[in-house]
Amino acid sequence: MERGRRLQEITESKWMDVIGVLLVLVISFALGFHKTIRQDLPIGIFSTFGAAGSMMVTRLVTKRNNIGNLIGLLTAVNSAFVDYYLGNDAAFLTYPISFLGAGIS
């Protein structure tokens, strides 16, 4: 039982949060995703930070930290914005509907 508890402490640690965010950011920047520009907007930067934010939302919500819900709302808006500028004209319709559906369920 001690081993399982120790593993849980590691996976729930703030250091794992930091490592996860850094990993997403470093890999995204190393691959050049941050350089994506659409209509003079730095969509790649929005997308990169949105991916890091989305990962943190999952970690915070599973820890039952309510700030995760607020960050989740912001990343959903960010994702809709990115999708729209990458060519998904229906993004501003589909994202709110999906968000409301998830909230109702």
Short mmCIF file of C-alpha atoms in Angstrom, two decimals, residues 7-104:
data_model
loop_
_atom_site.label_atom_id
_atom_site.label_comp_id
_atom_site.label_asym_id
_atom_site.label_seq_id
_atom_site.Cartn_x
_atom_site.Cartn_y
_atom_site.Cartn_z
CA LEU A 7 3.03 6.90 -6.70
CA GLN A 8 -0.14 8.93 -6.08
CA GLU A 9 1.88 11.66 -4.33
CA ILE A 10 4.22 11.86 -7.32
CA THR A 11 1.46 12.00 -9.94
CA GLU A 12 -0.48 14.63 -7.99
CA SER A 13 2.54 16.80 -7.23
CA LYS A 14 2.89 20.37 -8.47
CA TRP A 15 6.20 19.35 -10.02
CA MET A 16 4.36 17.07 -12.44
CA ASP A 17 2.18 20.06 -13.40
CA VAL A 18 5.27 22.16 -14.08
CA ILE A 19 7.02 19.37 -16.00
CA GLY A 20 3.90 18.78 -18.13
CA VAL A 21 3.47 22.44 -19.05
CA LEU A 22 7.18 22.84 -19.78
CA LEU A 23 7.17 19.71 -21.92
CA VAL A 24 4.23 20.96 -24.01
CA LEU A 25 5.77 24.42 -24.41
CA VAL A 26 9.32 23.25 -25.20
CA ILE A 27 8.19 20.68 -27.79
CA SER A 28 5.74 23.10 -29.44
CA PHE A 29 8.39 25.81 -29.68
CA ALA A 30 11.07 23.33 -30.84
CA LEU A 31 8.80 22.18 -33.67
CA GLY A 32 8.07 25.77 -34.64
CA PHE A 33 4.32 25.73 -34.02
CA HIS A 34 4.57 29.19 -32.46
CA LYS A 35 5.49 30.63 -35.87
CA THR A 36 2.07 29.93 -37.40
CA ILE A 37 0.49 33.22 -38.48
CA ARG A 38 -2.98 33.58 -40.00
CA GLN A 39 -4.39 36.97 -41.03
CA ASP A 40 -1.58 38.69 -39.11
CA LEU A 41 -2.55 36.91 -35.88
CA PRO A 42 -0.06 34.68 -33.99
CA ILE A 43 -2.34 31.64 -34.05
CA GLY A 44 0.60 29.33 -33.28
CA ILE A 45 1.27 31.08 -29.98
CA PHE A 46 -2.41 30.93 -29.03
CA SER A 47 -2.48 27.25 -29.97
CA THR A 48 0.70 26.43 -28.05
CA PHE A 49 -0.46 28.09 -24.84
CA GLY A 50 -3.94 26.63 -25.34
CA ALA A 51 -2.47 23.13 -25.42
CA ALA A 52 -0.55 23.78 -22.19
CA GLY A 53 -3.66 25.27 -20.60
CA SER A 54 -5.78 22.32 -21.66
CA MET A 55 -3.32 19.91 -20.07
CA MET A 56 -3.44 21.91 -16.83
CA VAL A 57 -7.24 21.92 -16.89
CA THR A 58 -7.28 18.13 -16.91
CA ARG A 59 -4.82 17.95 -14.02
CA LEU A 60 -6.61 20.60 -11.94
CA VAL A 61 -10.11 19.22 -12.50
CA THR A 62 -9.01 15.71 -11.52
CA LYS A 63 -7.56 17.22 -8.33
CA ARG A 64 -10.95 18.88 -7.77
CA ASN A 65 -9.47 22.34 -7.98
CA ASN A 66 -12.19 24.71 -9.22
CA ILE A 67 -9.73 27.08 -10.92
CA GLY A 68 -9.45 24.30 -13.51
CA ASN A 69 -13.02 25.03 -14.61
CA LEU A 70 -12.23 28.70 -15.20
CA ILE A 71 -9.06 27.87 -17.12
CA GLY A 72 -11.12 25.32 -19.08
CA LEU A 73 -13.56 28.03 -20.14
CA LEU A 74 -10.68 30.25 -21.27
CA THR A 75 -9.00 27.43 -23.21
CA ALA A 76 -12.32 26.56 -24.90
CA VAL A 77 -12.66 30.16 -26.08
CA ASN A 78 -9.02 30.13 -27.19
CA SER A 79 -9.54 26.86 -29.08
CA ALA A 80 -12.62 28.23 -30.86
CA PHE A 81 -10.63 31.30 -31.86
CA VAL A 82 -7.71 29.20 -33.17
CA ASP A 83 -9.99 26.79 -35.05
CA TYR A 84 -11.87 29.67 -36.67
CA TYR A 85 -8.68 31.31 -37.92
CA LEU A 86 -7.39 27.95 -39.17
CA GLY A 87 -10.45 27.66 -41.41
CA ASN A 88 -13.26 26.15 -39.31
CA ASP A 89 -15.98 28.75 -39.94
CA ALA A 90 -18.41 26.90 -37.67
CA ALA A 91 -16.09 27.03 -34.63
CA PHE A 92 -17.95 29.87 -32.94
CA LEU A 93 -21.14 27.83 -33.17
CA THR A 94 -19.87 24.35 -32.36
CA TYR A 95 -17.69 25.24 -29.37
CA PRO A 96 -20.44 26.97 -27.34
CA ILE A 97 -22.88 24.15 -28.10
CA SER A 98 -20.32 21.54 -27.01
CA PHE A 99 -19.49 23.56 -23.90
CA LEU A 100 -23.16 23.89 -22.91
CA GLY A 101 -23.78 20.22 -23.60
CA ALA A 102 -20.89 19.21 -21.37
CA GLY A 103 -22.13 21.55 -18.64
CA ILE A 104 -25.64 20.15 -18.75
#
